[in-house]
XYZ file of C-alpha atoms in Angstrom:
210
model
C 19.338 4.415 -8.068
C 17.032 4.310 -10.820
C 13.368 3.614 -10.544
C 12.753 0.192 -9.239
C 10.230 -1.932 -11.405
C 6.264 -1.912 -9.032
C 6.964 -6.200 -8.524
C 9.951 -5.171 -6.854
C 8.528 -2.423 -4.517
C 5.532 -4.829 -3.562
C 8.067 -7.403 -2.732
C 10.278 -5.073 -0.303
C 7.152 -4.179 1.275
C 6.291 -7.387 2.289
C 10.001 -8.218 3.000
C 9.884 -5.004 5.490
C 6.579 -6.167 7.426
C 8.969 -9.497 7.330
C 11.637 -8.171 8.949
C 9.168 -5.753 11.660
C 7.852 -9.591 12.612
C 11.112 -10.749 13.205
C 12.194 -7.609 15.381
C 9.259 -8.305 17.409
C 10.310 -12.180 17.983
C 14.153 -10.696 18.959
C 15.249 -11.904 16.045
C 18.203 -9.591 14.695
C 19.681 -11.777 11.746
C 17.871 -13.815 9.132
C 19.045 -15.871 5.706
C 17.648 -15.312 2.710
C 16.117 -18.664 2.710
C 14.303 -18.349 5.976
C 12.682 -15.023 4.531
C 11.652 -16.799 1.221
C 9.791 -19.667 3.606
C 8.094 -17.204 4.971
C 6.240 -15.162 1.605
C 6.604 -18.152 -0.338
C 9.434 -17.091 -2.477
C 12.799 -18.680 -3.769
C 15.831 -17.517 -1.745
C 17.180 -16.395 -5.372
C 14.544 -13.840 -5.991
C 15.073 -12.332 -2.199
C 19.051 -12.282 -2.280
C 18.281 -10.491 -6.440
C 15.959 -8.111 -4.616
C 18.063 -7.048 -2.208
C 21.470 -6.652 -4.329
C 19.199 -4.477 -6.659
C 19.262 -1.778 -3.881
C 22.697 -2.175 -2.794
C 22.241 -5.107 -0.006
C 24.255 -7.924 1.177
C 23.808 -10.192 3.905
C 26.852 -10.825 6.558
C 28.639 -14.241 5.801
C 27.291 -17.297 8.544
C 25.282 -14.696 10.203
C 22.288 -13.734 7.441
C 21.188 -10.332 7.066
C 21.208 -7.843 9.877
C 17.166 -7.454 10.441
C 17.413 -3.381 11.651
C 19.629 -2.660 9.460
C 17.594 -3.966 6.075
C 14.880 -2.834 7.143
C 16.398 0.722 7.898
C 17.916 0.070 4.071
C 14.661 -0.520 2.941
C 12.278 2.223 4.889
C 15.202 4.731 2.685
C 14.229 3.304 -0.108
C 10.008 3.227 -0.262
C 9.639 6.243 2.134
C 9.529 9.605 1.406
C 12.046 11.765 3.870
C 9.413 14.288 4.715
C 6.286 11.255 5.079
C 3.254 11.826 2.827
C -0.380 12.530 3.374
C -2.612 10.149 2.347
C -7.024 10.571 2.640
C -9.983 8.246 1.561
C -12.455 9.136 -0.413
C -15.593 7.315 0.051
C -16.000 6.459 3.626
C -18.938 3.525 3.218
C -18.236 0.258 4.422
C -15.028 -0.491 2.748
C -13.751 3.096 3.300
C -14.077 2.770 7.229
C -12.732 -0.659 7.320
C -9.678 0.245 5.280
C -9.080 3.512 7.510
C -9.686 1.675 10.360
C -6.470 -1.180 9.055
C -4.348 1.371 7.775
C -4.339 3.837 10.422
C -1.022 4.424 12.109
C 0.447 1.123 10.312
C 3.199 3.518 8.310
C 5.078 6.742 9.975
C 5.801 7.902 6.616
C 2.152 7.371 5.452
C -0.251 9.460 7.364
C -4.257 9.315 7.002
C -4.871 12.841 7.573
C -8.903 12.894 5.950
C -11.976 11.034 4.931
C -14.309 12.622 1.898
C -18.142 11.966 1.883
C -21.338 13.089 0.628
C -23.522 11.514 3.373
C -24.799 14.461 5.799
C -24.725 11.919 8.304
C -20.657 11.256 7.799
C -19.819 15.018 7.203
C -17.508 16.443 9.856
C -17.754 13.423 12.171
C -14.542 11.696 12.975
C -14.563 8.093 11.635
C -12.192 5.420 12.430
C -9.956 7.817 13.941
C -10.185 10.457 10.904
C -12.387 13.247 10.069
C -14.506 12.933 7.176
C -15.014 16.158 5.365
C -17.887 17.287 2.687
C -17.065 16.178 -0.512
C -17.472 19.931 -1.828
C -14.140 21.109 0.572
C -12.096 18.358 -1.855
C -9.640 21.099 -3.133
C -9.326 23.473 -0.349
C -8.693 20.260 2.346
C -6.126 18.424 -0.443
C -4.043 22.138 -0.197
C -4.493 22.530 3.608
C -3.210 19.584 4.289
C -0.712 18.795 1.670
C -2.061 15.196 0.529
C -0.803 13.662 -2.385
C -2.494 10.205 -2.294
C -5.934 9.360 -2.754
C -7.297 5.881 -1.790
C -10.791 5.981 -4.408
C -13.848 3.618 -2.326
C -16.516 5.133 -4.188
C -19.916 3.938 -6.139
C -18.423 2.371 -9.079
C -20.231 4.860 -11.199
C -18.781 8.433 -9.612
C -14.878 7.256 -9.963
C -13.799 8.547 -13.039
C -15.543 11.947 -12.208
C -13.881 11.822 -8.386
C -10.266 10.801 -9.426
C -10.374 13.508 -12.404
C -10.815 15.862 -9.666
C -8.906 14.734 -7.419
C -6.099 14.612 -9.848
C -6.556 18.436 -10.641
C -6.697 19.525 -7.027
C -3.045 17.969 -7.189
C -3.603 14.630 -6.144
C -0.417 12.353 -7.548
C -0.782 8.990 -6.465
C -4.520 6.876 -6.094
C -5.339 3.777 -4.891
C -8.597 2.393 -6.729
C -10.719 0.196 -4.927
C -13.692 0.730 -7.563
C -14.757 -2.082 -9.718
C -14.050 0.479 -12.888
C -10.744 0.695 -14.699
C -9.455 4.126 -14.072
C -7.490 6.569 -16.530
C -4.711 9.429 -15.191
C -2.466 11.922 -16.532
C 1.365 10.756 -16.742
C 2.911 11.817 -14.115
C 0.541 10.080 -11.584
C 0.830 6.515 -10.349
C -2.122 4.704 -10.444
C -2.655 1.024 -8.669
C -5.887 -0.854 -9.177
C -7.155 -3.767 -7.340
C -10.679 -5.181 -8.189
C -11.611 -7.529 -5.280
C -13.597 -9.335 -6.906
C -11.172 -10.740 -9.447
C -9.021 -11.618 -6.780
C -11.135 -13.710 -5.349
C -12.701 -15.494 -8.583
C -8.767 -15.923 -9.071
C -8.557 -18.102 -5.558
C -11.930 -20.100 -6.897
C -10.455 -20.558 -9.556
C -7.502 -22.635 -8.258
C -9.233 -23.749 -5.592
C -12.152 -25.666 -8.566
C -8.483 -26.964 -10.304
C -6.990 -28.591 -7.070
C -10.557 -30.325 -6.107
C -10.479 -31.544 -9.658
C -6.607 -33.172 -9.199
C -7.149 -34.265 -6.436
């Protein structure tokens, strides 16, 4: 299979944590139309999705819940799982070890980076937060290849050049400035704040409609 476009992995994602909802209700099959009420979709973009990697749903019975999400899990995991660690563990750092904790087998939050004397070598939210200074030595130990970035806006590009040459290949930027890698890294930004001037935004149009 070649490499699927990033709208498409975003969108399995969420049709996985779907399907791990329905499991939990005993539900074992599901239409396509039921699973685009629930994220707001059309059914056509969920049944496109899913015959992209190879999936078709049982005639009169839907799709078979285990089995797609088994079908899926193949498809965004890695066999062997992958190490992931935060740098920066301020307020947004703990809060977003503290969520993503144990959420993923494949994913595992193995470490926490810091400067603060006060975080150093203290477990937090579960994970142990190391000196920033051990960076390389801890990213080799422990074989992590993602990096989720919660530092001061002003130390990122410095951090994730870093991080990038102690062999970091995927980050996660949660800094408010636009970040720059090498090709052969994946980057994913998300700024917060646009987000939410995104949902005033709309919110400002619909009072005015209305």
């Amino acid at each position: 299979m070649n490499t699927l476009p990033g709208k498409t992995i975003e969108r399995l994602s969420e049709y996985r944590r779907t399907l791990l909802g329905c499991l939990n209700e005993k539900k074992h099959f599901i239409f396509s139309h039921d699973m685009a009420a629930r994220l707001h979709l059309t059914a056509v973009q969920v049944r496109r999705d899913l015959m992209l990697i190879g999936y078709s749903s049982v005639r009169r019975k839907g799709y078979d819940v285990k089995e797609l999400i088994d079908t899926i899990s193949g498809i965004i995991d890695s066999d062997k799982g992958m190490n992931v660690a935060v740098i920066g563990i301020g307020n947004l750092g703990r809060a977003l070890t503290g969520y993503f904790r144990g959420k993923r087998s494949k994913l595992n939050l193995v470490a926490s980076f810091d400067t603060d004397p006060q975080k150093i070598n203290k477990v937090i939210s579960g994970i142990k937060c190391y000196p920033y200074q051990e960076l390389q030595n801890v990213i080799r130990d422990l074989k992590i290849k993602i990096a989720i970035l919660t530092v001061p806006a002003d130390a990122a590009r410095e951090i994730a050049e870093e991080a990038v040459r102690f062999g970091i290949s995927g980050i996660l930027n949660f800094t408010t400035i636009p970040l720059n890698v090498p090709s052969g890294v994946y980057l994913e930004e998300y700024d917060m704040i646009t987000s939410i001037e995104k949902v005033a935004y709309f919110v400002k149009e619909n009072q005015l409609q209305g």
